[in-house]
Amino acid sequence: MVPLLVVLLLALLLFGAGFALQVLWWVALVVLVLWLVGFVARPAAGSGRRSRWYRW
């Protein structure tokens, strides 16, 4: 009975990790798209030149 519980717990843990990694991939894709949109649609600086795409 104990080995069966260990196998089921391991399968549940691996399924949970796989689901979490899948969600993290989608979050990373959304962040990448937002970053690219911000890179393309950045505002122009006061002198007419385009500003830097980073803030530091």
C-alpha atoms as one frame of an Amber mdcrd trajectory, in Angstrom:
protein
   0.000   0.000   0.000   2.830   2.413   0.846   4.622   2.031  -2.525   1.334
   2.704  -4.319   0.827   5.880  -2.280   4.406   6.965  -2.997   3.924   6.432
  -6.742   0.612   8.310  -6.720   2.141  11.172  -4.731   5.084  11.327  -7.132
   2.752  11.364 -10.145   0.699  14.153  -8.566   3.836  16.143  -7.809   5.171
  15.747 -11.359   1.797  16.683 -12.851   1.679  19.789 -10.661   5.209  20.765
 -11.663   4.392  20.229 -15.330   1.285  22.382 -15.053   3.238  25.111 -13.248
   5.943  25.068 -15.915   3.297  25.298 -18.643   1.778  28.333 -16.915   5.231
  29.904 -16.546   5.868  29.464 -20.285   2.618  31.318 -21.081   3.494  34.088
 -18.616   6.952  34.415 -20.189   5.387  34.627 -23.657   2.982  37.380 -22.556
   5.828  39.341 -20.937   7.914  38.997 -24.097   5.064  40.301 -26.275   4.486
  43.246 -23.923   8.212  44.038 -23.927   8.342  43.961 -27.737   5.286  46.230
 -27.988   6.906  48.643 -25.521  10.145  48.524 -27.496   8.413  49.347 -30.785
   5.926  51.903 -29.439   8.248  53.891 -27.173   7.682  57.643 -26.985   9.999
  60.088 -28.735  12.325  62.258 -26.656  11.967  66.050 -26.459  14.585  66.705
 -29.149  12.777  64.551 -31.684  15.122  61.601 -31.235  13.736  58.365 -29.939
  14.395  57.758 -26.272  16.283  54.834 -24.842  14.282  51.632 -24.501  15.617
  51.003 -21.016  15.056  53.138 -17.916  18.440  53.107 -16.150
